[in-house]
Structures are given as structure tokens and as C-alpha cells.
Coordinates of C-alpha atoms in Angstrom, one line a residue:
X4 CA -75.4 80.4 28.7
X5 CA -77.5 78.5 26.3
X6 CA -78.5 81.6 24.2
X7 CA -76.7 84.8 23.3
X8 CA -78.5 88.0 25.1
X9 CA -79.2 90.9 22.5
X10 CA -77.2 93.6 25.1
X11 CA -74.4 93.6 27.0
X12 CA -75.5 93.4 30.6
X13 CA -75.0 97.0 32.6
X14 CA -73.0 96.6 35.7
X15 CA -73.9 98.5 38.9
X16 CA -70.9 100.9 38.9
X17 CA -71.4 101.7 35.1
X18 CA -72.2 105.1 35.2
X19 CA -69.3 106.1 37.8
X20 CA -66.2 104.7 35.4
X21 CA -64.6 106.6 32.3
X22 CA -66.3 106.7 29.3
X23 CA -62.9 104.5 28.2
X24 CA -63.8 101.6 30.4
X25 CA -67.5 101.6 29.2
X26 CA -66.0 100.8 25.6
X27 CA -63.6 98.4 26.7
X28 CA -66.6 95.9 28.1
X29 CA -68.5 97.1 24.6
X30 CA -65.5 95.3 22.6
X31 CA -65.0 92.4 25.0
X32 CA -68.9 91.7 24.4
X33 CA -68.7 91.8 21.1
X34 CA -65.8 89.2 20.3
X35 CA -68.4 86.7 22.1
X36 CA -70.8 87.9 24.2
X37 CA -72.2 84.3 25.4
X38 CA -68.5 83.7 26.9
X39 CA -68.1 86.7 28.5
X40 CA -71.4 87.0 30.0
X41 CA -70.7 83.5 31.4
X42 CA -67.0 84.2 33.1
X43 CA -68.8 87.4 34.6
X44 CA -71.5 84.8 36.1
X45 CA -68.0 82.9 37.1
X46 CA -66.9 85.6 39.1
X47 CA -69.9 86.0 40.6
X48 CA -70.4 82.5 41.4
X49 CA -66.7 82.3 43.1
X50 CA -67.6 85.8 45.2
X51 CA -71.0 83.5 46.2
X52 CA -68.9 80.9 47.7
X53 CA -66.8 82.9 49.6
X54 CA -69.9 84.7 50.9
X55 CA -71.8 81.3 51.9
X56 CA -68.9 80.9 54.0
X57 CA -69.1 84.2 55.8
X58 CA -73.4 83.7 56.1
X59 CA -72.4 80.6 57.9
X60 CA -70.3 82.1 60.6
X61 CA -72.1 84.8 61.3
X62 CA -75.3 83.4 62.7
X63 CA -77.3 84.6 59.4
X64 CA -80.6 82.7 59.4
X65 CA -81.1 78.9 58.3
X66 CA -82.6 79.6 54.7
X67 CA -79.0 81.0 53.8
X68 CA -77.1 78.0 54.4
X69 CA -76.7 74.7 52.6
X70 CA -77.4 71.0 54.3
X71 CA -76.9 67.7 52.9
X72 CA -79.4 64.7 53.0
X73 CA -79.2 64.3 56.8
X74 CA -79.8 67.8 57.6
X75 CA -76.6 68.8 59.3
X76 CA -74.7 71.8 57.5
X77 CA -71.4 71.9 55.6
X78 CA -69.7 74.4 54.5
X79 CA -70.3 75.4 51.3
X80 CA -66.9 75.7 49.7
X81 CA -66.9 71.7 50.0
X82 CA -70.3 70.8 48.7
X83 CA -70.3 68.2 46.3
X84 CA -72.5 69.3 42.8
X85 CA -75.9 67.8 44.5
X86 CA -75.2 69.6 47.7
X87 CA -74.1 73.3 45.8
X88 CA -77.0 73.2 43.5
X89 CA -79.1 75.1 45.0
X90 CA -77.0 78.3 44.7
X91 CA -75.2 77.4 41.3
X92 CA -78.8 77.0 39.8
X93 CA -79.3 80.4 40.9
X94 CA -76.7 82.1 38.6
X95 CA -76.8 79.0 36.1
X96 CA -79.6 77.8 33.3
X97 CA -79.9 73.8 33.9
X98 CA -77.9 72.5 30.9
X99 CA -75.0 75.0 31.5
X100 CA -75.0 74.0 35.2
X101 CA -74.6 70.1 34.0
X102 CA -71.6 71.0 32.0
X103 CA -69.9 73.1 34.1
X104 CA -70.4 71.1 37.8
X105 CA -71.3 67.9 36.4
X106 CA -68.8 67.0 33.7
X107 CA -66.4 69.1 33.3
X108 CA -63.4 69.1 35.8
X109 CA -65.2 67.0 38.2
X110 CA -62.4 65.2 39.7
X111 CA -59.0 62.8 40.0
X112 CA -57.9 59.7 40.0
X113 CA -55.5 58.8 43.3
X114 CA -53.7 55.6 44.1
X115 CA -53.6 54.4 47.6
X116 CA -50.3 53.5 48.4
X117 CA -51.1 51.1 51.2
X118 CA -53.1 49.2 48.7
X119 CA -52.5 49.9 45.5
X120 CA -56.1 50.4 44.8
X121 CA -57.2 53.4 42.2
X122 CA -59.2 56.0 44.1
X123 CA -61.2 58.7 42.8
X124 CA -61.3 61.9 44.4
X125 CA -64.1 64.9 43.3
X126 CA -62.9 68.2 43.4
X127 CA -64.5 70.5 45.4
X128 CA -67.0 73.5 43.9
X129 CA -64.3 76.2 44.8
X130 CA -61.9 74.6 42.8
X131 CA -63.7 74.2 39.7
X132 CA -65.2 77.6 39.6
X133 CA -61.6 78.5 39.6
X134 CA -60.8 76.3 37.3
X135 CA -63.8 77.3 34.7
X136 CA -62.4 81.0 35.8
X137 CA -59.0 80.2 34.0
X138 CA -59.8 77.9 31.2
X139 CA -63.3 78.5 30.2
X140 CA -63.8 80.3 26.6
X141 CA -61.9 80.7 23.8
X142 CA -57.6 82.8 24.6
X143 CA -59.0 86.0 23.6
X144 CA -61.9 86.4 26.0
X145 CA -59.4 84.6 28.9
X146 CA -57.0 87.4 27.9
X147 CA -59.2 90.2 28.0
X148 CA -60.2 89.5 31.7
X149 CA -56.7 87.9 32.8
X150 CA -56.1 90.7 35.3
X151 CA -59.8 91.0 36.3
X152 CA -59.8 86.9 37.3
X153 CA -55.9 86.9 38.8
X154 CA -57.4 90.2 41.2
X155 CA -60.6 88.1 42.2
X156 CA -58.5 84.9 43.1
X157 CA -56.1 87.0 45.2
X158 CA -58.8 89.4 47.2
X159 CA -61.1 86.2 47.9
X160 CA -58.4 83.9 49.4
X161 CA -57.5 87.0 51.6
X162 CA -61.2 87.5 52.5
X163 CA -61.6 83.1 52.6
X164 CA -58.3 83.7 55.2
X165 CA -59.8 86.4 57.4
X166 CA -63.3 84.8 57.4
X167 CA -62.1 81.6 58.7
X168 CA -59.8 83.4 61.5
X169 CA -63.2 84.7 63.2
X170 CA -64.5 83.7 66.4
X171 CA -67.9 83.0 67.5
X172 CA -70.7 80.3 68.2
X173 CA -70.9 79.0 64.9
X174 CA -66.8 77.8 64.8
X175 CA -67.9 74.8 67.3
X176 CA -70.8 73.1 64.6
X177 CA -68.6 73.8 61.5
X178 CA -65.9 72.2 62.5
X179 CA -67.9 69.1 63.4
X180 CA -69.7 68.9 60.0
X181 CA -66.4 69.8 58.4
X182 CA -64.9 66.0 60.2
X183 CA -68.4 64.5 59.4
X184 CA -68.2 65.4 55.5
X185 CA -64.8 64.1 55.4
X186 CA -64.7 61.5 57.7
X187 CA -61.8 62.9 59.2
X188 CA -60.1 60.2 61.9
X189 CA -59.7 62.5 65.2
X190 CA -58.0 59.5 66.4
X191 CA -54.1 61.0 65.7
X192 CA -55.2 64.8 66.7
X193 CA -54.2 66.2 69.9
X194 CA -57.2 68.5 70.5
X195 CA -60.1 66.1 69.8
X196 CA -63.2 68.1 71.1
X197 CA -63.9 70.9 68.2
X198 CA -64.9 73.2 71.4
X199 CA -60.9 73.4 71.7
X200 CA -60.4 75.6 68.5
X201 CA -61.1 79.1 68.2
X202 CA -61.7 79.6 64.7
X203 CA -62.0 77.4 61.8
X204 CA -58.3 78.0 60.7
X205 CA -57.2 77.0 64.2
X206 CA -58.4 72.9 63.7
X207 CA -57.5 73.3 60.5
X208 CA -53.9 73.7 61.4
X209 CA -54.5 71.4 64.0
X210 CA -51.4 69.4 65.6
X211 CA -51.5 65.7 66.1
X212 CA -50.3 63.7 69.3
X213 CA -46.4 62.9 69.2
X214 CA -45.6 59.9 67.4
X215 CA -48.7 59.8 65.1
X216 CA -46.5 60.2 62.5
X217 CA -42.9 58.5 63.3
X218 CA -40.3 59.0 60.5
X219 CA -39.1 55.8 58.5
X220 CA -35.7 55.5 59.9
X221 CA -35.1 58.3 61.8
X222 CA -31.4 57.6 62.6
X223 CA -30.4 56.8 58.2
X224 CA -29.5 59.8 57.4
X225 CA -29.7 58.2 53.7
X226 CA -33.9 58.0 53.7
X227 CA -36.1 60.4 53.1
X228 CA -39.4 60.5 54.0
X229 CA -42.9 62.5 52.9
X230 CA -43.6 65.8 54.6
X231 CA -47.0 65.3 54.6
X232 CA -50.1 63.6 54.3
X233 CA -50.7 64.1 50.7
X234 CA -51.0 63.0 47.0
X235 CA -47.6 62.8 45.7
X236 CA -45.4 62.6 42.7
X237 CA -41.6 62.1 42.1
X238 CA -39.7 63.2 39.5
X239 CA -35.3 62.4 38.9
X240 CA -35.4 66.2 36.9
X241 CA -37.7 69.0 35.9
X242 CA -37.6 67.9 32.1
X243 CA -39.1 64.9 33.5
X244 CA -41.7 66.7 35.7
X245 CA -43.0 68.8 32.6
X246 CA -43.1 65.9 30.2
X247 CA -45.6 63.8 32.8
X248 CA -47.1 66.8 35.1
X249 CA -46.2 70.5 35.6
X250 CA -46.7 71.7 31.8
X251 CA -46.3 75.2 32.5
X252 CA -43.6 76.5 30.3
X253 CA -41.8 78.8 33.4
X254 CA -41.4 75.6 35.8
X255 CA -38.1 75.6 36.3
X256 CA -35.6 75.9 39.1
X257 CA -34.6 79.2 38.9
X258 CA -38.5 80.4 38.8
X259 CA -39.6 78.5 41.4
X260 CA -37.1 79.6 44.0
X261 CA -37.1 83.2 42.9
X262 CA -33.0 83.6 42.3
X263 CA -30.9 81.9 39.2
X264 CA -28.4 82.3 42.2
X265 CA -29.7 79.8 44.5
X266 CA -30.2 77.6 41.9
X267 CA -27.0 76.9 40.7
X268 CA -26.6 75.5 44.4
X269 CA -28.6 72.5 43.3
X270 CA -26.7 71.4 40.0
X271 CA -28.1 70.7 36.5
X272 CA -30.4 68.5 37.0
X273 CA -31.8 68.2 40.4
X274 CA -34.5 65.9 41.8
X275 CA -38.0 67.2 43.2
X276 CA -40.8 65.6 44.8
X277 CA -44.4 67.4 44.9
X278 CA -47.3 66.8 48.2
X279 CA -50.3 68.4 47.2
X280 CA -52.6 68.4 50.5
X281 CA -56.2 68.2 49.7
X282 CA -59.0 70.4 52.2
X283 CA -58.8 67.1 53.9
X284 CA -55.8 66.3 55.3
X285 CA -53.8 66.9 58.2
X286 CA -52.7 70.4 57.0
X287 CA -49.3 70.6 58.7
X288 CA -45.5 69.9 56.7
X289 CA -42.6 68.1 58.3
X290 CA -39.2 67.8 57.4
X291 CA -38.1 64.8 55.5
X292 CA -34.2 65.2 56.1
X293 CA -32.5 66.1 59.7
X294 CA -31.3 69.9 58.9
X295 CA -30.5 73.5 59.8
X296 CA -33.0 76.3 58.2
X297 CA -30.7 78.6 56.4
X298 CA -33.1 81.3 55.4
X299 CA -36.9 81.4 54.6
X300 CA -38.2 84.0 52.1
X301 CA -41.6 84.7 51.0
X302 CA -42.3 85.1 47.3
X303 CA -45.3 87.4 46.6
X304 CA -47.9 86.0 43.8
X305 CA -51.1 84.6 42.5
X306 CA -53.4 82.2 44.2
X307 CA -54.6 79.8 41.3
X308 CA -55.6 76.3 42.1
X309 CA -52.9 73.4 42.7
X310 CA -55.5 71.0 41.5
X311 CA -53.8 68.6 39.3
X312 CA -56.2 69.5 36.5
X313 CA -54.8 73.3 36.4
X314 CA -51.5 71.8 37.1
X315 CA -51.6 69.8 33.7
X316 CA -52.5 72.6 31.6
X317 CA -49.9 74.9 30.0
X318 CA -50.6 77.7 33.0
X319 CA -47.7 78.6 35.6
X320 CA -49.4 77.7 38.6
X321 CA -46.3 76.6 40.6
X322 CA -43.8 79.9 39.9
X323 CA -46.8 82.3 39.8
X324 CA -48.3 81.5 43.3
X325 CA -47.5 82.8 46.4
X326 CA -44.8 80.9 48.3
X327 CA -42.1 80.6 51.0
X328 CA -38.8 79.2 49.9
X329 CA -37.0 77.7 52.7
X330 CA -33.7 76.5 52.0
X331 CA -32.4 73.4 54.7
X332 CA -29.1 72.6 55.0
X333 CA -29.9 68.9 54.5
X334 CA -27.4 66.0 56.5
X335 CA -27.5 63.4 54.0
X336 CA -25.9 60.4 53.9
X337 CA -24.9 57.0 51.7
X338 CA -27.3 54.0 52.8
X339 CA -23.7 52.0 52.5
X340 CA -21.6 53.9 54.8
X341 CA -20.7 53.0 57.9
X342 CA -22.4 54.6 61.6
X343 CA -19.9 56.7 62.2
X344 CA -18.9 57.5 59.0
X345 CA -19.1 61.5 57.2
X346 CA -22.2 62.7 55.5
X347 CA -22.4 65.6 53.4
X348 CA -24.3 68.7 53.9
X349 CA -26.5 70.2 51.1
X350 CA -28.9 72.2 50.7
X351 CA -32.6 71.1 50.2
X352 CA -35.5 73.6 49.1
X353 CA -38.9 73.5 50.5
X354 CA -41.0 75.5 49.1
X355 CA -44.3 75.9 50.6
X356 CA -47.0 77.0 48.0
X357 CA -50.4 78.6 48.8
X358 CA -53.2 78.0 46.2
X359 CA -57.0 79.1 45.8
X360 CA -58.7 80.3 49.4
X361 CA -54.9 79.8 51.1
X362 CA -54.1 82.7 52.4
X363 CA -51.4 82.3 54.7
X364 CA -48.3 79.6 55.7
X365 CA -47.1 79.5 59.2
X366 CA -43.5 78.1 60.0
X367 CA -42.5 76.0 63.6
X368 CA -38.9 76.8 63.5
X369 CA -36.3 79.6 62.5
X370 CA -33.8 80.5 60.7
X371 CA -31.1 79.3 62.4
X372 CA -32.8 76.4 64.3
X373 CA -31.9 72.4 63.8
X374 CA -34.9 70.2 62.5
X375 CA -34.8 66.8 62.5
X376 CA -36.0 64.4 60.2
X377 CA -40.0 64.5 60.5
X378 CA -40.3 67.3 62.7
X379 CA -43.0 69.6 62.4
X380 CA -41.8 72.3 59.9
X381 CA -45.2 74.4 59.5
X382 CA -48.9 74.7 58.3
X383 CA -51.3 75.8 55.7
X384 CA -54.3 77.8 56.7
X385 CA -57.7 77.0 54.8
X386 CA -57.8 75.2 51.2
X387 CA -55.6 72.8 49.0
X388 CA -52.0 73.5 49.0
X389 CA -48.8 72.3 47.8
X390 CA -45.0 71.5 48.5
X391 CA -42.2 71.2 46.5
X392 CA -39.0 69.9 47.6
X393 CA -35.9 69.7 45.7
X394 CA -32.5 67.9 46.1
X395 CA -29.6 68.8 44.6
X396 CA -27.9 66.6 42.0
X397 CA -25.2 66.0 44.7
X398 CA -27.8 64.2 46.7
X399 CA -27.9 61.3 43.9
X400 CA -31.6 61.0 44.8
X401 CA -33.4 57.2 44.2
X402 CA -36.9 57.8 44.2
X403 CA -39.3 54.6 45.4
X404 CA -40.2 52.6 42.5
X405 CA -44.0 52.3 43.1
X406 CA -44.0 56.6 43.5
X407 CA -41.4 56.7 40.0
X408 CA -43.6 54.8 37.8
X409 CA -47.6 56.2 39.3
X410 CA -45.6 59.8 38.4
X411 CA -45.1 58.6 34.8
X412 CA -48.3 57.1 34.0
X413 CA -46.8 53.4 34.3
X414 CA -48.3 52.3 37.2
X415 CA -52.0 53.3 37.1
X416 CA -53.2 50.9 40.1
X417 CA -56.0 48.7 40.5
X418 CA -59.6 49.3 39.5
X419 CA -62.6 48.5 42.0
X420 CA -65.8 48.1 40.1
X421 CA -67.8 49.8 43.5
X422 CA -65.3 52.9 43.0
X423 CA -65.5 53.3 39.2
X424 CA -69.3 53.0 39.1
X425 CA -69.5 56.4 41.1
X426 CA -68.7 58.4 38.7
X427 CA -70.9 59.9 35.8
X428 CA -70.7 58.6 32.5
X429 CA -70.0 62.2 31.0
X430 CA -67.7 63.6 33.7
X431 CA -64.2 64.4 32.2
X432 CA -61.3 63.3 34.3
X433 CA -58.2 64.6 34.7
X434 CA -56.7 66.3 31.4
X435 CA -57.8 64.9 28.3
X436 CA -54.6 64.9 26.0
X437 CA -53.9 63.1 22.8
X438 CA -50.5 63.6 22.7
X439 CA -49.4 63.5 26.3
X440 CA -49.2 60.9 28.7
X441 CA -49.7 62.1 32.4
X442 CA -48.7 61.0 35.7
X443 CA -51.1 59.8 38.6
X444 CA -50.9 60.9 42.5
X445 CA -50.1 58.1 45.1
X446 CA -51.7 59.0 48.5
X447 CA -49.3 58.8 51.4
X448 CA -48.7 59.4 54.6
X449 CA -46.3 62.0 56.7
X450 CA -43.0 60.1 57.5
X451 CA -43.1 57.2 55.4
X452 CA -40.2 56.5 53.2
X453 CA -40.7 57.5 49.5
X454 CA -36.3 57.8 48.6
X455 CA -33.3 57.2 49.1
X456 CA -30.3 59.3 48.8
X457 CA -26.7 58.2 47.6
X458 CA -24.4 61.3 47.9
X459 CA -21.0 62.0 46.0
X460 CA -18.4 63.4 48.5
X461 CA -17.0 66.5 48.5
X462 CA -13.9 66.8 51.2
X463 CA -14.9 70.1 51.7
X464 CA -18.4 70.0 52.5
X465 CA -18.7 66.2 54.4
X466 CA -19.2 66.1 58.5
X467 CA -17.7 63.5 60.6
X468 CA -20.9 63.1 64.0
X469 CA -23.3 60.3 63.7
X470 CA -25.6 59.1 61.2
X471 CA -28.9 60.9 61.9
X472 CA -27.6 63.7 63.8
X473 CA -26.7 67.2 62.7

């Protein structure tokens, strides 16, 4: 806030806790009461989001919900600063309100693949009161209230989960703003009419027709392909990935997948690519190799933001979040090899990631079950989320050159003066580093080619059936 208050404030359930937990909040005040007062106003302000979303369902009357310039409503988790200010200003003084939703962690840069063009993408208010939740104030306050923040980000993506898999009158309208704010194309999606879903979570893990998304050679076992509409990045090794992107100091093989064990599967220096999915897209994953599941396991955690801003800070977002590991027995091939000749068989992780207000990913197949390349693998319910795949050093992975040098901050793509000029002159982009140089996301599509894979045979582990089939 813009001035220190003389008291600490007095929660509501004061008088019912230990006289301990009453001096604990006494000392946290006291290292800086202006910082803690304002991640306590954070927490409030992230409960407040989650709670617009529930008024909106729920038939509450009109003067609880939000509307943009044309009067139609949005959901409030995806308002824009203009559109959210009406509540923020409610819990915020005007100058503190600028800083926090107006310059600070307002958004990303993206290149359009199909272009080349340099996007800009605004984060939504959800993800920068998480972000504000993790960052804002000097370590010791953050410290203090690690475990009150990690609690709140885990028991409101629950609630955001279980809100958004109600039923009722209201599911019908919000899911026709939701495509209106985002201009979503309904073209590709099999259900068209939003009075064919249920509840929110339902279009949001909505299928699209067969074929929308055809796999880049589907028969070359040697391709790989994106799993999903996305913003992706692609790295040869993790020292690689942490020097241009993931700077948290745990993200490593054996930490992501749970089990030094399974790691060792994959070699010394295996090969990852990362889709982060945006509230936007098409929320479903697809294979990008023809395979076998082997085994899927779910890795209890946190649910901290996957935007690329949290990402590039020094904050385990990728190991510490909730995910399912599923390991595919890949059929991979060399791009010189003959039709009939063998391929090799190794195993490829996918591991599905949930994030802030994701509660919950759904698998299409089982353990056991043959996917081929581009199938349908699963979904994210609500929010952003993530996927990382890895490849084994075996696979002797060639990631596409235009995705290999956006990743390192070589490629930055081209600037449109109409683009730039909507941004603020104060709002900070990205991570501002002086030291580091960081990667940028390329937007692309599920099934088109981003690799290629040039396997060293092993006698024992090389099949003899087609190219493309498993």
C-alpha cells in the first residue's frame, strides 16, 4: 500500500487461535508491515477471483458480475486490467493497483510460427495475482507466508475445478462469452453449439472433428510432431533448458519424473520439448510418436503458475506441481532407413503438468493400449497448463531450426508497429535480467512437425514391422 498502517490488522478468527499464532503475525508485521499487509490483500484478491467465478454460475444478481464495453459478461478470471478493475480497486489504493495490474507482469512476447511475426500475449488477472503471490516483497516476508500462499494455490484450483464442473443455466452464456473474448474458431470443434456442454469444464476439454489436426507424416516414424496447440520451446539438454528458460535449480530429470530410476532409462543428456497451453487453446494433448503407454503415475504437488514469467525465475515450478508421468514406449525410426527396415523402441516421457486453477488431467488411453502418432492422448480441465516431453539420448533428437534458435533468444521474430504500440510504456515484459539471456515461445499447432529423430541401434531393442506402425 502507499502508506504503512500504525496496527497490524486483526483477522476475523483472531481470538479463536493460540496465543502462539497471535505472535507469530505480531513478528511477521513487524519485519515490514506495508508488505505483509499487501500479500494478505493478495490472498484476498486471488480468493475474489475464484469467488466471481462461482457468483457467475450461480444466478447471483447482475451488480456481482463483471461486463466489458459491449455489455456481454466474461468471466472474471480472464478480464483484462480495464475489465478486472472494478474489483481490484476494491482491495487496492489507485497507484498500487497501476503497479501491480498495470506494469508489473503484464504479459509475453510469442512468435507465430506460420509467420514469423512477434506477438504479444497479456497474462490473465489470475495469473498475475499468483504471480505477485510468489514474488512480491522482500525473501523474508515470502518465507514467512510460503506455506500460507502454497495452501491457497492448491485449495483454490480445487474449488476453480469443482466450480467449473457445475451445471446449470448460466454454463450455456459463459461459454459463449468465453469464445467471444477469445475469439476462439468453433470451426475445427465437433460440438459447435455451447448448449451441447454441461458444464464449463466440459467445452473446455472439448474434442475437435477428426482430421482437424492431421499429424506431419504420419507413416515416418523418424518425425515428431507437437502434442498440442501451444507456445513451445526446444531444448538438445536440460543444462540448456536452464541456461535459456526453466531456472529453477531442481529441474532435472530425475525430479521431474519422480524416480532417479526411470531416468537412467533416458541417458545423460536427453532432449525435452515444453507446450505450455494458454486458457485459450484447444485444451487436449496428442501423441507426437506412434507408441505403447507403459505406465501412467500421478505425482502429487503444488499448483503455481506455468506462465513463462514464474517459469524464468529461480522457483521450481515444473518438479513442484502436480503431474502425471506417462512413460510411451516410443517406435522411432532413422529418416534414412529404408520402409521396411527396423526401428528401435524407447521410451518417451510425457509428463502432463497442472498449474494455477488446473485441477485435474484426464487420459484417452491405458496402460497397455497402442497410440499412434497424433492421437488424442488426454485433456486439461480449466486454466494454463503445461507438457513436457523428453527423449532419450538414444533418440539422437534434431530439433527444427526456427523452434532451436526462438528457445535461445536468437531468433526473436519480426516486430509489427500495430502490435508493439498496444502495450504500455511502463509494463514490464517478461523477466528483466541483466545477466541472462532468455528464450521466446513459438506458437504452434497440434501435429505439425517441430523434430526429427536419428536413433543409434541397439540389436537388442530394434523391431523389424513397417515404418509408422507399432
Amino acid at each position: 500500500m502507499s502508506s504503512a498502517t500504525k496496527s497490524r490488522p486483526v483477522l476475523k478468527d483472531e481470538t479463536t487461535k493460540p496465543a502462539i499464532v497471535r505472535a507469530w503475525r505480531d513478528v511477521k508485521w513487524k519485519i515490514q508491515p506495508n508488505t505483509y499487509n499487501m500479500r494478505t490483500l493478495l490472498m484476498t484478491a486471488m480468493r475474489k477471483a475464484v469467488d466471481e467465478s462461482e457468483d457467475s454460475v450461480g444466478g447471483w444478481e447482475a451488480s456481482h458480475r463483471e461486463f466489458r464495453n459491449d455489455n456481454s459478461f466474461v468471466i472474471v478470471n480472464e478480464h483484462d486490467r480495464i475489465e478486472a478493475q472494478g474489483w481490484l480497486t476494491d482491495l487496492f489504493d489507485e497507484e498500487t493497483y497501476e503497479k501491480l495490474f498495470a506494469n508489473e507482469h503484464f504479459g509475453n512476447f510469442v512468435i507465430i510460427r506460420a509467420t514469423g511475426i512477434k506477438d504479444f500475449e497479456e497474462m490473465p488477472i489470475y495469473a498475475r495475482i499468483g504471480m505477485h503471490l510468489l514474488f512480491y516483497g522482500p525473501v523474508q516476508i515470502r518465507f514467512l507466508k510460503w506455506n500460507f500462499v502454497r495452501n491457497l494455490l492448491k485449495s483454490q484450483s480445487i474449488r476453480q475445478g469443482t466450480i467449473y464442473d457445475q451445471e446449470g443455466p448460466d454454463v450455456v452464456k459463459r461459454i459463449a462469452d468465453f469464445i467471444k473474448t477469445y475469439e476462439i474458431d468453433m470451426s475445427d470443434v465437433l460440438v459447435k453449439d455451447p448448449k451441447g456442454y454441461k458444464t464449463f469444464n466440459e467445452f473446455f476439454s472439448r474434442k475437435l472433428k477428426p482430421g482437424a489436426r492431421k499429424p506431419a507424416a504420419p507413416n515416418d516414424s523418424s518425425i515428431i510432431v507437437s502434442a498440442a496447440d501451444c507456445r513451445l520451446n526446444v531444448f538438445p539438454n536440460f543444462t540448456v533448458a536452464r541456461q535459456f528458460w526453466v531456472k529453477g535449480k531442481k529441474f532435472t530429470l530425475p525430479e521431474l519424473l519422480g524416480s532417479e530410476v526411470l531416468a537412467r532409462r533416458f541417458g545423460n543428456s536427453p532432449s525435452l520439448a515444453i507446450f505450455r497451453l494458454a486458457p485459450q487453446d484447444y485444451h487436449r494433448f496428442h501423441s507426437p510418436v506412434t507408441a505403447t503407454i507403459e505406465s501412467i503415475t500421478t505425482l502429487p504437488g503444488d499448483y503455481y503458475t506455468v506462465n513463462p514469467q514464474a517459469v524464468n525465475q529461480p522457483l521450481d515450478v515444473f518438479t513442484a506441481n502436480r503431474r502425471d508421468v506417462c512413460i510411451l514406449n516410443a517406435s522411432l525410426s532413422n529418416p534414412t532407413s529404408a520402409p521396411n527396415a527396423p526401428f528401435q523402441t524407447l521410451p518417451v516421457a510425457f509428463v502432463a503438468i497442472g498449474a494455477l486453477l488446473v485441477g485435474s488431467v484426464g487420459w484417452s488411453f491405458k496402460v497397455g493400449e497402442q497410440v499412434k502418432k497424433g492421437d488424442d492422448l488426454g485433456w486439461f480441465q480449466y486454466g494454463g497448463s503445461t507438457v513436457v516431453c523428453i527423449f532419450p539420448e538414444q533418440a539422437n533428437v534434431t530439433w527444427d531450426e526456427d523452434l532451436t534458435k526462438a528457445s535461445t533468444g536468437e531468433w526473436q521474430g519480426k516486430e509489427v508497429p500495430e502490435i508493439m504500440a498496444k502495450i504500455p510504456p511502463n509494463a514490464i515484459i517478461g523477466t528483466a535480467s541483466a545477466t541472462d539471456t532468455f528464450g521466446i515461445e513459438v506458437l504452434v499447432r497440434t501435429g505439425e512437425k517441430i523434430g526429427v529423430c536419428a536413433p543409434v541401434f541397439d540389436a537388442q531393442s530394434t523391431s523389424t514391422p513397417k515404418r509408422g506402425q507399432a
